[in-house]
Coordinates of C-alpha atoms in Angstrom, one line a residue:
Chain A
X1 CA 0.0 -0.1 0.0
X2 CA 1.4 3.4 -1.0
X3 CA 2.0 5.9 1.8
X4 CA -0.4 8.4 0.2
X5 CA -3.2 5.8 0.4
X6 CA -2.3 4.9 4.0
X7 CA -2.4 8.6 5.0
X8 CA -5.6 9.2 3.0
X9 CA -7.3 6.2 4.5
X10 CA -6.3 7.2 8.1
X11 CA -7.6 10.8 7.6
X12 CA -10.9 9.4 6.2
X13 CA -11.4 7.1 9.1
X14 CA -10.6 9.9 11.6
X15 CA -13.1 12.1 9.8
X16 CA -15.8 9.5 9.7
X17 CA -15.7 9.6 13.6
X18 CA -15.1 13.3 14.2
X19 CA -16.5 13.6 17.7
X20 CA -14.9 10.4 18.9
X21 CA -11.5 11.4 17.3
X22 CA -11.7 14.8 19.0
X23 CA -12.4 13.2 22.4
X24 CA -9.6 10.7 21.9
X25 CA -7.0 13.3 21.1
X26 CA -8.1 15.5 24.0
X27 CA -6.0 13.5 26.3
X28 CA -3.0 14.1 24.2
X29 CA -3.9 17.8 23.7
X30 CA -4.0 18.3 27.5
X31 CA -0.9 16.2 28.0
X32 CA 1.3 18.1 25.5
X33 CA -0.3 21.4 26.4
X34 CA 0.6 20.9 30.1
X35 CA 4.1 19.6 29.5
X36 CA 4.9 22.7 27.4
X37 CA 3.1 25.0 29.6
X38 CA 4.7 23.7 32.8
X39 CA 8.1 23.7 31.4
X40 CA 7.6 27.3 30.1
X41 CA 6.5 28.4 33.6
X42 CA 9.3 26.6 35.2
X43 CA 11.8 28.1 32.9
X44 CA 10.2 31.6 33.4
X45 CA 10.6 31.2 37.2
X46 CA 14.1 30.0 36.8
X47 CA 15.0 33.1 34.8
X48 CA 13.2 35.3 37.3
X49 CA 15.1 33.7 40.2
X50 CA 18.4 34.2 38.5
X51 CA 17.4 37.7 37.5
X52 CA 16.4 38.6 41.2
X53 CA 19.5 37.2 42.6
X54 CA 21.6 38.8 39.9
X55 CA 20.2 42.2 40.9
X56 CA 21.6 41.7 44.4
X57 CA 25.0 41.8 42.9
X58 CA 27.4 39.0 41.9
X59 CA 30.1 40.5 44.2
X60 CA 28.4 39.3 47.3
X61 CA 29.7 36.7 49.8
X62 CA 27.8 35.4 52.9
X63 CA 29.6 33.7 55.8
X64 CA 27.4 31.5 57.9
X65 CA 28.0 28.8 60.5
X66 CA 27.8 25.2 59.5
X67 CA 29.8 22.6 57.7
X68 CA 28.7 23.0 54.1
X69 CA 25.6 23.4 52.1
X70 CA 24.5 19.8 52.6
X71 CA 24.7 19.5 56.4
X72 CA 21.5 20.2 58.2
X73 CA 22.0 19.8 61.8
X74 CA 23.8 22.6 63.7
X75 CA 24.6 22.2 67.4
X76 CA 24.3 25.2 69.5
X77 CA 28.0 25.9 69.7
X78 CA 28.4 25.8 66.0
X79 CA 25.4 28.1 65.3
X80 CA 26.9 30.7 67.7
X81 CA 30.4 30.7 66.2
X82 CA 30.2 34.0 64.4
X83 CA 30.9 37.0 66.5
X84 CA 31.0 40.8 65.9
X85 CA 34.7 40.9 66.3
X86 CA 35.1 38.6 63.3
X87 CA 34.0 41.6 61.4
X88 CA 37.2 43.5 62.6
X89 CA 39.4 40.6 61.7
X90 CA 37.9 40.3 58.2
X91 CA 38.6 44.0 57.7
X92 CA 42.1 43.6 59.0
X93 CA 43.1 40.4 57.2
X94 CA 41.0 40.4 54.0
X95 CA 41.9 43.5 52.0
X96 CA 39.7 42.5 49.1
X97 CA 36.5 42.8 51.1
X98 CA 35.1 46.2 50.8
X99 CA 31.6 46.2 52.3
X100 CA 30.8 44.2 55.4
X101 CA 28.1 43.7 58.0
X102 CA 27.2 41.2 60.6
X103 CA 23.5 40.2 60.4
X104 CA 21.0 39.1 63.0
X105 CA 17.3 38.5 62.1
X106 CA 14.2 37.7 64.0
X107 CA 10.4 38.1 63.8
X108 CA 8.8 40.9 66.0
X109 CA 5.6 42.5 66.7
X110 CA 5.8 46.1 65.5
X111 CA 3.2 48.2 67.4
X112 CA 2.1 51.9 67.2
X113 CA -0.6 53.4 69.2
X114 CA -3.4 52.0 67.2
X115 CA -2.0 49.4 64.8
X116 CA 0.3 46.5 65.0
X117 CA 1.9 44.0 62.6
X118 CA 4.1 41.0 62.7
X119 CA 7.2 41.6 60.7
X120 CA 10.9 40.6 60.2
X121 CA 13.5 42.7 61.8
X122 CA 17.1 42.7 60.6
X123 CA 20.0 44.1 62.5
X124 CA 23.1 45.2 60.5
X125 CA 25.6 48.0 59.7
X126 CA 24.8 50.7 57.2
X127 CA 26.7 48.5 54.6
X128 CA 23.7 46.3 54.7
X129 CA 21.8 48.8 52.6
X130 CA 24.7 49.1 50.1
X131 CA 25.1 45.2 49.8
X132 CA 21.3 44.7 49.4
X133 CA 20.7 47.6 47.3
X134 CA 18.2 49.3 49.6
X135 CA 17.3 53.0 49.1
X136 CA 15.0 55.4 51.0
X137 CA 11.8 56.8 49.6
X138 CA 11.3 59.1 52.5
X139 CA 13.5 60.2 55.5
X140 CA 17.0 58.7 55.5
X141 CA 19.0 55.6 56.0
X142 CA 21.2 55.3 59.2
X143 CA 24.8 56.1 58.8
X144 CA 28.0 54.1 59.5
X145 CA 28.3 55.3 63.0
X146 CA 24.7 54.8 63.9
X147 CA 24.8 51.4 62.2
X148 CA 27.6 50.3 64.7
X149 CA 25.8 51.8 67.8
X150 CA 23.1 50.5 69.9
X151 CA 20.7 53.5 69.1
X152 CA 16.9 53.0 69.1
X153 CA 16.3 53.9 65.4
X154 CA 15.1 52.0 62.4
X155 CA 14.2 52.1 58.8
X156 CA 10.9 50.4 57.7
X157 CA 9.7 48.8 54.5
X158 CA 6.8 50.1 52.5
X159 CA 4.5 47.2 53.6
X160 CA 5.2 47.8 57.2
X161 CA 4.7 51.6 56.7
X162 CA 1.4 51.0 55.0
X163 CA 0.2 48.8 57.8
X164 CA 1.2 51.1 60.7
X165 CA 0.8 54.6 59.2
X166 CA -1.6 56.5 57.0
X167 CA 1.3 58.0 55.0
X168 CA 5.0 57.6 54.7
X169 CA 5.6 61.2 55.8
X170 CA 3.6 60.5 59.1
X171 CA 5.9 57.4 59.7
X172 CA 9.2 59.6 59.7
X173 CA 9.9 60.5 63.3
X174 CA 7.2 58.3 64.8
X175 CA 8.0 55.8 67.5
X176 CA 7.2 52.2 67.0
X177 CA 7.6 49.5 69.6
X178 CA 9.4 46.4 68.5
X179 CA 8.8 43.7 71.0
X180 CA 8.4 46.4 73.6
X181 CA 11.6 48.3 72.5
X182 CA 10.7 51.7 71.3
X183 CA 12.5 52.8 68.1
X184 CA 12.3 56.0 66.1
X185 CA 11.5 55.5 62.4
X186 CA 14.0 57.6 60.4
X187 CA 13.3 56.4 56.9
X188 CA 10.9 54.4 54.7
X189 CA 12.5 52.2 52.1
X190 CA 11.9 52.2 48.3
X191 CA 9.5 49.5 47.2
X192 CA 11.2 46.2 46.3
X193 CA 8.3 44.0 45.4
X194 CA 8.1 40.3 45.7
X195 CA 10.7 37.6 45.2
X196 CA 9.5 34.0 45.0
X197 CA 6.4 35.0 46.9
X198 CA 8.3 36.8 49.7
X199 CA 7.3 40.3 50.3
X200 CA 10.7 42.1 50.5
X201 CA 9.0 45.3 51.7
X202 CA 7.8 43.5 54.9
X203 CA 10.9 44.4 56.8
X204 CA 12.3 46.6 59.6
X205 CA 16.1 47.3 59.6
X206 CA 17.8 48.6 62.8
X207 CA 21.4 48.9 63.9
X208 CA 23.1 45.6 64.5
X209 CA 23.6 45.8 68.1
X210 CA 20.1 47.3 68.8
X211 CA 18.6 44.0 67.4
X212 CA 21.3 41.8 68.8
X213 CA 21.5 43.0 72.4
X214 CA 18.1 44.8 73.0
X215 CA 15.7 42.6 71.2
X216 CA 17.5 39.2 70.9
X217 CA 19.8 39.4 73.9
X218 CA 22.6 37.3 72.2
X219 CA 26.3 37.8 71.7
X220 CA 26.7 36.3 68.3
X221 CA 25.7 37.1 64.6
X222 CA 23.8 34.6 62.5
X223 CA 25.8 35.5 59.5
X224 CA 28.2 38.1 58.1
X225 CA 27.5 39.6 54.6
X226 CA 30.4 40.9 52.6
X227 CA 30.9 42.4 49.2
X228 CA 33.9 43.3 47.1
X229 CA 33.9 46.3 44.8
X230 CA 34.0 44.4 41.6
X231 CA 33.0 40.9 40.7
X232 CA 36.5 39.7 39.8
X233 CA 37.8 40.4 43.3
X234 CA 35.3 37.7 44.6
X235 CA 37.6 34.7 44.2
X236 CA 40.4 36.5 46.0
X237 CA 38.2 37.6 48.8
X238 CA 36.8 34.2 49.2
X239 CA 40.3 32.7 49.5
X240 CA 41.3 35.4 52.1
X241 CA 38.1 34.7 54.1
X242 CA 38.6 30.9 54.0
X243 CA 42.3 31.4 55.2
X244 CA 41.2 33.6 58.0
X245 CA 38.4 31.5 59.3
X246 CA 40.3 28.2 58.8
X247 CA 43.1 29.5 60.9
X248 CA 40.9 30.9 63.6
X249 CA 38.7 27.9 64.0
X250 CA 41.6 25.5 64.0
X251 CA 43.0 27.5 66.8
X252 CA 39.7 27.6 68.7
X253 CA 38.4 24.1 68.3
X254 CA 41.3 22.3 66.7
X255 CA 38.7 20.7 64.4
X256 CA 37.3 21.1 61.0
X257 CA 36.1 24.4 59.8
X258 CA 32.5 24.9 61.0
X259 CA 31.5 27.7 58.7
X260 CA 30.9 28.2 55.1
X261 CA 31.3 31.0 52.6
X262 CA 28.7 31.2 49.9
X263 CA 29.1 33.7 47.0
X264 CA 26.2 35.0 45.3
X265 CA 27.2 33.2 42.1
X266 CA 27.0 29.8 43.9
X267 CA 23.6 30.8 45.4
X268 CA 22.5 31.6 41.9
X269 CA 23.7 28.2 40.8
X270 CA 22.0 26.4 43.6
X271 CA 18.6 28.3 43.2
X272 CA 19.0 27.7 39.4
X273 CA 19.4 23.9 39.9
X274 CA 16.6 23.8 42.4
X275 CA 14.3 25.6 39.9
X276 CA 15.4 23.3 37.0
X277 CA 14.6 20.3 39.3
X278 CA 11.2 21.8 39.9
X279 CA 10.6 22.3 36.2
X280 CA 11.6 18.8 35.5
X281 CA 9.2 17.7 38.3
X282 CA 6.4 19.7 36.8
X283 CA 7.1 18.3 33.3
X284 CA 7.1 14.8 34.8
X285 CA 3.7 15.3 36.4
X286 CA 2.4 16.7 33.2
X287 CA 3.7 13.8 31.2
X288 CA 1.5 11.5 33.3
X289 CA -1.4 13.1 31.6
X290 CA 0.3 12.5 28.2
X291 CA 0.6 8.8 29.2
X292 CA -3.1 8.8 30.2
X293 CA -3.9 10.4 26.9
X294 CA -1.9 7.6 25.1
X295 CA -4.0 4.9 26.9
X296 CA -7.1 6.8 25.6
X297 CA -5.8 6.4 22.1
X298 CA -5.2 2.7 22.6
X299 CA -8.6 2.2 24.0
X300 CA -10.3 4.0 21.0
X301 CA -8.1 2.2 18.5
X302 CA -9.0 -1.2 20.2
X303 CA -12.7 -0.2 19.8
X304 CA -12.1 0.9 16.3
X305 CA -10.4 -2.5 15.4
X306 CA -13.4 -4.4 16.9
X307 CA -15.9 -2.2 15.1
X308 CA -14.1 -2.6 11.8
X309 CA -13.5 -6.3 11.9
X310 CA -15.4 -6.9 8.8
X311 CA -13.6 -4.2 7.0
X312 CA -10.4 -5.7 8.0
X313 CA -11.5 -9.2 6.9
X314 CA -12.5 -7.8 3.6
X315 CA -9.1 -6.0 3.2
X316 CA -7.4 -9.4 4.0
X317 CA -9.6 -11.2 1.6
X318 CA -8.8 -9.0 -1.3
X319 CA -5.1 -9.5 -0.7
X320 CA -3.9 -7.0 1.9
X321 CA -0.9 -8.3 3.5
X322 CA -1.0 -8.2 7.4
X323 CA 1.8 -5.6 7.3
X324 CA -0.5 -3.2 5.4
X325 CA -3.2 -3.7 8.0
X326 CA -0.8 -3.1 10.8
X327 CA 0.5 0.1 9.1
X328 CA -2.9 1.3 8.5
X329 CA -4.0 1.3 12.1
X330 CA -0.6 2.3 13.4
X331 CA -0.7 5.3 11.1
X332 CA -4.2 6.2 12.2
X333 CA -3.0 6.2 15.8
X334 CA 0.1 8.2 15.1
X335 CA -1.9 10.8 13.1
X336 CA -4.4 11.0 16.0
X337 CA -1.6 11.7 18.5
X338 CA 0.2 14.1 16.2
X339 CA -3.0 16.1 15.8
X340 CA -3.3 16.1 19.6
X341 CA 0.4 17.2 19.6
X342 CA -0.1 20.1 17.3
X343 CA -3.2 21.5 19.2
X344 CA -1.4 20.7 22.5
X345 CA 1.5 23.0 21.4
X346 CA -0.9 25.8 20.8
X347 CA -2.5 25.1 24.1
X348 CA 0.8 25.1 25.8
X349 CA 1.6 28.6 24.5
X350 CA -1.8 29.8 25.7
X351 CA -1.3 28.2 29.1
X352 CA 2.2 29.6 29.4
X353 CA 1.1 33.1 28.5
X354 CA -2.0 33.1 30.8
X355 CA -0.5 31.5 33.9
X356 CA 2.7 33.4 33.4
X357 CA 0.9 36.7 33.4
X358 CA -1.2 35.7 36.4
X359 CA 2.0 34.8 38.4
X360 CA 3.8 37.9 37.0
X361 CA 6.4 35.7 35.3
X362 CA 7.8 35.8 31.8
X363 CA 7.1 32.3 30.9
X364 CA 9.4 31.1 28.2
X365 CA 8.3 28.3 25.7
X366 CA 11.6 26.6 24.8
X367 CA 12.0 24.9 21.5
X368 CA 13.3 21.9 23.5
X369 CA 10.0 21.5 25.3
X370 CA 8.2 21.6 21.9
X371 CA 10.5 19.0 20.3
X372 CA 10.2 16.9 23.5
X373 CA 6.3 17.1 23.7
X374 CA 6.0 16.5 20.0
X375 CA 8.2 13.5 19.9
X376 CA 6.7 12.2 23.1
X377 CA 3.3 12.3 21.4
X378 CA 4.6 10.7 18.4
X379 CA 6.0 7.9 20.6
X380 CA 2.8 7.7 22.5
X381 CA 1.0 7.1 19.1
X382 CA 3.4 4.3 18.1
X383 CA 3.5 2.5 21.4
X384 CA -0.2 2.7 22.1
X385 CA -1.2 2.3 18.5
X386 CA 0.9 -0.8 18.0
X387 CA -1.0 -3.1 20.2
X388 CA -4.5 -2.6 18.6
X389 CA -2.8 -2.5 15.1
X390 CA -1.2 -5.9 15.7
X391 CA -4.6 -7.2 16.9
X392 CA -6.1 -6.2 13.6
X393 CA -3.2 -7.6 11.5
X394 CA -3.5 -10.9 13.2
X395 CA -7.1 -11.4 12.4
X396 CA -8.1 -14.4 10.5
X397 CA -9.9 -13.3 7.3
X398 CA -12.8 -15.8 7.5
X399 CA -13.6 -15.1 11.2
X400 CA -13.2 -11.3 10.5
X401 CA -15.6 -11.5 7.5
X402 CA -18.2 -13.4 9.6
X403 CA -18.0 -10.9 12.5
X404 CA -21.3 -9.4 13.4
Chain B
X1 CA -9.6 -25.6 -25.2
X2 CA -10.5 -25.1 -21.5
X3 CA -7.6 -24.8 -19.3
X4 CA -7.3 -26.7 -15.9
X5 CA -7.5 -23.9 -13.2
X6 CA -8.3 -25.7 -9.9
X7 CA -7.0 -29.1 -9.1
X8 CA -7.8 -30.5 -5.6
X9 CA -6.5 -33.9 -4.6
X10 CA -7.6 -35.5 -1.3
X11 CA -8.4 -32.2 0.4
X12 CA -9.3 -32.8 4.0
X13 CA -10.2 -30.1 6.5
X14 CA -10.5 -30.9 10.2
X15 CA -11.5 -28.2 12.8
X16 CA -10.4 -28.6 16.4
X17 CA -8.2 -31.7 15.9
X18 CA -8.5 -34.0 19.0
X19 CA -11.5 -35.3 20.8
X20 CA -14.0 -32.8 19.6
X21 CA -12.8 -32.7 16.1
X22 CA -15.1 -31.7 13.3
X23 CA -14.3 -33.3 9.9
X24 CA -15.6 -30.5 7.6
X25 CA -14.2 -31.9 4.3
X26 CA -13.3 -35.5 3.7
X27 CA -10.9 -36.3 0.8
X28 CA -12.2 -34.1 -1.8
X29 CA -11.1 -34.4 -5.4
X30 CA -12.1 -31.8 -7.8
X31 CA -11.1 -30.3 -11.1
X32 CA -12.5 -27.1 -12.3
X33 CA -11.7 -25.6 -15.8
X34 CA -11.4 -22.0 -17.1
X35 CA -14.8 -21.5 -18.7
X36 CA -17.0 -23.1 -16.0
X37 CA -19.8 -21.6 -13.9
X38 CA -20.0 -23.8 -10.9
X39 CA -22.6 -23.8 -8.1
X40 CA -21.7 -25.5 -4.7
X41 CA -24.9 -26.5 -2.9
X42 CA -25.7 -28.6 0.2
X43 CA -27.4 -28.2 3.6
X44 CA -25.8 -26.1 6.2
X45 CA -22.9 -27.9 7.7
X46 CA -22.2 -29.9 4.5
X47 CA -18.9 -28.2 4.1
X48 CA -19.7 -26.0 1.0
X49 CA -18.5 -22.7 2.7
X50 CA -15.3 -24.5 4.0
X51 CA -14.7 -25.7 0.5
X52 CA -15.2 -22.2 -1.0
X53 CA -12.8 -20.8 1.6
X54 CA -10.1 -23.3 0.8
X55 CA -10.7 -22.7 -3.0
X56 CA -10.4 -18.9 -2.4
X57 CA -7.3 -19.5 -0.3
X58 CA -8.9 -17.8 2.7
X59 CA -8.4 -21.0 4.5
X60 CA -5.8 -23.8 4.3
X61 CA -6.5 -27.5 4.1
X62 CA -5.5 -30.0 6.9
X63 CA -4.2 -32.4 4.3
X64 CA -4.2 -32.8 0.5
X65 CA -3.0 -30.7 -2.3
X66 CA -4.3 -27.7 -4.1
X67 CA -2.9 -26.8 -7.5
X68 CA -3.9 -23.4 -8.9
X69 CA -2.9 -23.4 -12.6
X70 CA -0.4 -26.0 -11.7
X71 CA 1.1 -24.2 -8.7
X72 CA 0.8 -25.8 -5.3
X73 CA -0.8 -23.2 -3.0
X74 CA -1.9 -25.6 -0.2
X75 CA 0.8 -24.7 2.3
X76 CA 2.2 -21.3 1.2
X77 CA 3.1 -18.6 3.7
X78 CA 0.6 -16.0 4.7
X79 CA 2.0 -13.2 2.6
X80 CA 2.3 -15.4 -0.5
X81 CA -1.3 -16.4 -0.1
X82 CA -2.3 -12.7 0.3
X83 CA -0.5 -12.1 -3.1
X84 CA -2.3 -15.1 -4.8
X85 CA -5.7 -13.9 -3.7
X86 CA -4.9 -10.3 -4.7
X87 CA -3.7 -11.2 -8.2
X88 CA -6.0 -14.1 -9.1
X89 CA -9.3 -14.0 -7.2
X90 CA -12.3 -11.8 -6.8
X91 CA -14.7 -12.3 -4.0
X92 CA -18.4 -11.5 -3.8
X93 CA -20.2 -12.0 -0.4
X94 CA -23.8 -12.3 0.6
X95 CA -23.6 -9.2 2.7
X96 CA -21.7 -7.2 0.0
X97 CA -19.1 -6.2 2.6
X98 CA -18.5 -2.7 1.2
X99 CA -16.7 -0.1 3.1
X100 CA -19.3 2.1 4.9
X101 CA -19.7 5.8 4.0
X102 CA -17.3 5.4 1.1
X103 CA -17.9 6.0 -2.5
X104 CA -18.5 3.3 -5.0
X105 CA -15.2 3.9 -6.9
X106 CA -13.1 3.8 -3.6
X107 CA -14.6 0.4 -2.8
X108 CA -13.8 -0.9 -6.3
X109 CA -10.3 0.3 -6.1
X110 CA -9.6 -1.4 -2.9
X111 CA -7.9 -4.7 -4.2
X112 CA -5.6 -2.5 -6.4
X113 CA -4.4 -0.6 -3.3
X114 CA -2.5 -3.7 -2.4
X115 CA -0.9 -4.1 -5.8
X116 CA 2.0 -1.8 -6.1
X117 CA 2.3 -2.1 -9.8
X118 CA -0.8 0.1 -10.3
X119 CA -0.4 3.9 -10.3
X120 CA -3.1 6.1 -8.8
X121 CA -4.4 7.1 -12.2
X122 CA -4.4 3.5 -13.6
X123 CA -6.4 2.5 -10.5
X124 CA -9.0 5.2 -11.1
X125 CA -9.4 4.3 -14.8
X126 CA -9.6 0.6 -14.1
X127 CA -12.2 1.1 -11.3
X128 CA -14.3 3.4 -13.5
X129 CA -14.2 0.8 -16.4
X130 CA -15.4 -2.0 -14.3
X131 CA -18.1 0.1 -12.7
X132 CA -19.3 0.8 -16.3
X133 CA -19.2 -2.9 -17.0
X134 CA -21.6 -3.7 -14.2
X135 CA -23.9 -0.8 -15.3
X136 CA -23.1 1.7 -12.5
X137 CA -21.5 4.4 -14.7
X138 CA -23.9 6.9 -13.1
X139 CA -23.2 5.8 -9.5
X140 CA -19.4 6.1 -9.4
X141 CA -19.1 8.8 -6.7
X142 CA -22.2 7.7 -4.7
X143 CA -21.6 6.6 -1.2
X144 CA -22.5 3.0 -0.5
X145 CA -25.3 3.9 1.8
X146 CA -26.9 5.8 -1.1
X147 CA -27.2 2.6 -3.2
X148 CA -29.8 -0.1 -3.4
X149 CA -29.0 -3.7 -2.4
X150 CA -28.7 -4.7 -6.0
X151 CA -26.4 -1.7 -6.7
X152 CA -24.2 -2.5 -3.7
X153 CA -23.9 -6.1 -4.9
X154 CA -22.9 -4.7 -8.3
X155 CA -20.2 -2.5 -6.7
X156 CA -19.1 -5.7 -4.9
X157 CA -18.9 -7.6 -8.2
X158 CA -17.0 -4.6 -9.8
X159 CA -14.6 -4.9 -6.9
X160 CA -14.2 -8.6 -7.7
X161 CA -13.5 -7.8 -11.4
X162 CA -11.0 -4.9 -11.0
X163 CA -8.0 -7.1 -10.8
X164 CA -9.0 -9.1 -13.9
X165 CA -9.3 -12.3 -11.9
X166 CA -8.8 -15.9 -12.9
X167 CA -11.7 -16.9 -10.6
X168 CA -14.6 -15.0 -8.9
X169 CA -15.8 -16.8 -5.7
X170 CA -19.3 -15.8 -4.7
X171 CA -20.7 -16.8 -1.4
X172 CA -24.6 -16.7 -1.7
X173 CA -24.4 -13.5 -3.8
X174 CA -28.2 -13.4 -4.2
X175 CA -29.0 -14.3 -0.5
X176 CA -29.8 -10.7 0.6
X177 CA -31.7 -9.7 -2.7
X178 CA -35.3 -10.1 -4.0
X179 CA -35.6 -12.6 -6.7
X180 CA -35.8 -10.1 -9.5
X181 CA -32.6 -8.3 -8.4
X182 CA -31.1 -11.8 -7.9
X183 CA -31.8 -12.6 -11.5
X184 CA -30.2 -9.4 -12.6
X185 CA -27.0 -10.3 -10.7
X186 CA -27.1 -13.8 -12.3
X187 CA -27.6 -12.1 -15.7
X188 CA -24.4 -10.3 -14.9
X189 CA -22.5 -13.3 -13.9
X190 CA -23.6 -15.2 -17.0
X191 CA -22.4 -12.3 -19.1
X192 CA -19.0 -12.4 -17.3
X193 CA -18.8 -16.1 -17.6
X194 CA -19.4 -16.0 -21.3
X195 CA -16.5 -13.6 -21.6
X196 CA -14.3 -16.3 -20.0
X197 CA -14.3 -15.7 -16.3
X198 CA -14.4 -18.8 -14.1
X199 CA -17.1 -18.4 -11.3
X200 CA -17.5 -20.6 -8.3
X201 CA -20.7 -19.8 -6.3
X202 CA -22.1 -21.2 -3.2
X203 CA -25.9 -21.0 -3.0
X204 CA -28.9 -22.7 -1.5
X205 CA -31.4 -21.4 -3.9
X206 CA -32.3 -24.1 -6.4
X207 CA -33.6 -21.7 -9.1
X208 CA -30.3 -19.8 -9.0
X209 CA -28.5 -23.2 -9.6
X210 CA -30.3 -23.5 -12.9
X211 CA -28.3 -20.7 -14.3
X212 CA -25.0 -22.3 -13.6
X213 CA -23.2 -24.9 -16.0
X214 CA -22.2 -27.3 -13.2
X215 CA -23.7 -28.4 -9.9
X216 CA -21.7 -30.0 -7.1
X217 CA -23.7 -31.2 -4.1
X218 CA -21.9 -31.7 -0.8
X219 CA -23.1 -33.8 2.2
X220 CA -21.2 -34.2 5.4
X221 CA -17.9 -33.0 3.8
X222 CA -18.2 -35.4 0.9
X223 CA -19.2 -34.6 -2.8
X224 CA -22.3 -36.7 -3.4
X225 CA -23.2 -35.3 -6.8
X226 CA -21.2 -33.5 -9.5
X227 CA -23.2 -33.0 -12.7
X228 CA -23.1 -30.7 -15.7
X229 CA -26.2 -28.9 -16.2
X230 CA -27.6 -29.9 -19.6
X231 CA -30.2 -27.2 -19.7
X232 CA -28.7 -23.9 -18.5
X233 CA -31.4 -21.3 -18.0
X234 CA -30.7 -17.7 -19.3
X235 CA -31.2 -15.1 -16.6
X236 CA -31.7 -12.5 -19.3
X237 CA -34.6 -14.6 -20.7
X238 CA -36.0 -15.1 -17.3
X239 CA -36.0 -11.3 -16.7
X240 CA -37.9 -10.8 -19.9
X241 CA -40.4 -13.4 -19.0
X242 CA -41.2 -11.7 -15.6
X243 CA -41.1 -8.3 -17.1
X244 CA -37.9 -6.5 -15.9

């Protein structure tokens, strides 16, 4: 049988049962559509994560207690290992480090006379603003001297300002109580928006010691943030930091270094790989629906073989070789799943665009996902079409002709 | 000089070999020549359909040999047998067995789809020619469901003719038709037979048998009567008598 005849016969038979064919390919349409859509959304969020982290600057390094990225458990002694005096040592022994701040962080209840809100408070030096690219909208940031002091002042994010005050101007100079410690608001930060669903404006920033001593009552820092002036100094700075901390900790505990230094680049890589994994997971879940769609095709093809038993018997009787019958049904199944694949790609685009805009992501449909979804739907057609096609090809012409 | 087309020697067919075996055909010996019009008759279960299936290479015998124009086809492979059927035989069934919702010409073209030596145009031309031959030149593009029973059987006959067959096998071709339409089909068969096509037909209608040249009666898988019809009736004449 010529290829043209096979294709023609497949299209005719699909056309004869239009409604049924449409319902059959619906599974594949949804499958392919969701694979492409999910991968586009995943890719979009990966890009946005990388973009957000990139905005923070690639010259950033964070020092935190703990063995490495993979260790989970921290004992008390280890988690309290970073002290404010380490900042002095870093400034002294690590010339490549330009910006530095120790960081403590906790959740507090921020209260004015009439309103209150639960928010995050961060304690740090004024370099914290530089490293994290914070700017004020109203009022001012605290300066270097205030940042190292124990003064009861703070800068608040837009969300906190909106919750507690009627306007940003009213906030400046007002006193808010942070877990009973009264602090004067000296500035309101520029809006930062959301990152991965976290509201970056839901924040209060106060001098390091104000938070460390007055609010938390501890004598260590949870991490130290540092930055170099340019990105190409990062490697050198990391080496200097490693050297310093290794020596110091060897001296103190005689053991393994119990801290780690993460550069922003590493963090981007980690976040990137997490989100690629998420993308993969989404695609895997979506491909289950493709599988289900394939089973739908198999089901309908089996029904179709039974329905057309007499036709198959006739074709065999007039001299169709089994191979031609096999091909006929196989091609029909493949065409069904390809039609589903093509419509599914369109659906994927629509899905990516609509979900993307709902989540505020720039969802990217990659050519890889299209090729993947398309070839997968082709494979689905072949695999799930083969069994019914073989059933048809193996029919005995006499029995098939007599079939009622 | 008539040519020997079908030569059966000791053909035996046993279904379900073992304890519950059914001996459908028992040592059948049969020779059929090129210009014949044979009717196979017998009660149901006599083995006439089984014999027709074996003759048409739709089934294979349990034992014995079947020479088609001198070539042994009794134990050929499935694909070889398909080719034999495609090139040498035409089939006409009681229930027409046309493809549903498909035009007459596409139905007629069907056997040629499986013969790669025909181009698409040759196929079309051939199918049109045979549809004309069976008197359906005005029904070429009609869907099968738009045709009467007699017309559908004519499409089926055109389909059987399209590959210029050596033999046409017909299984109760008039079974689903009223007697007048049945006679029209027999008229067509007689015409085709006159032009040299060998026809082997299973039927249980005795008046249909009178239009054939040779009568073979089967009973319990054995040929009990094999006679030439001395007085072949003309279906054409019959139609004039009853007023067409």
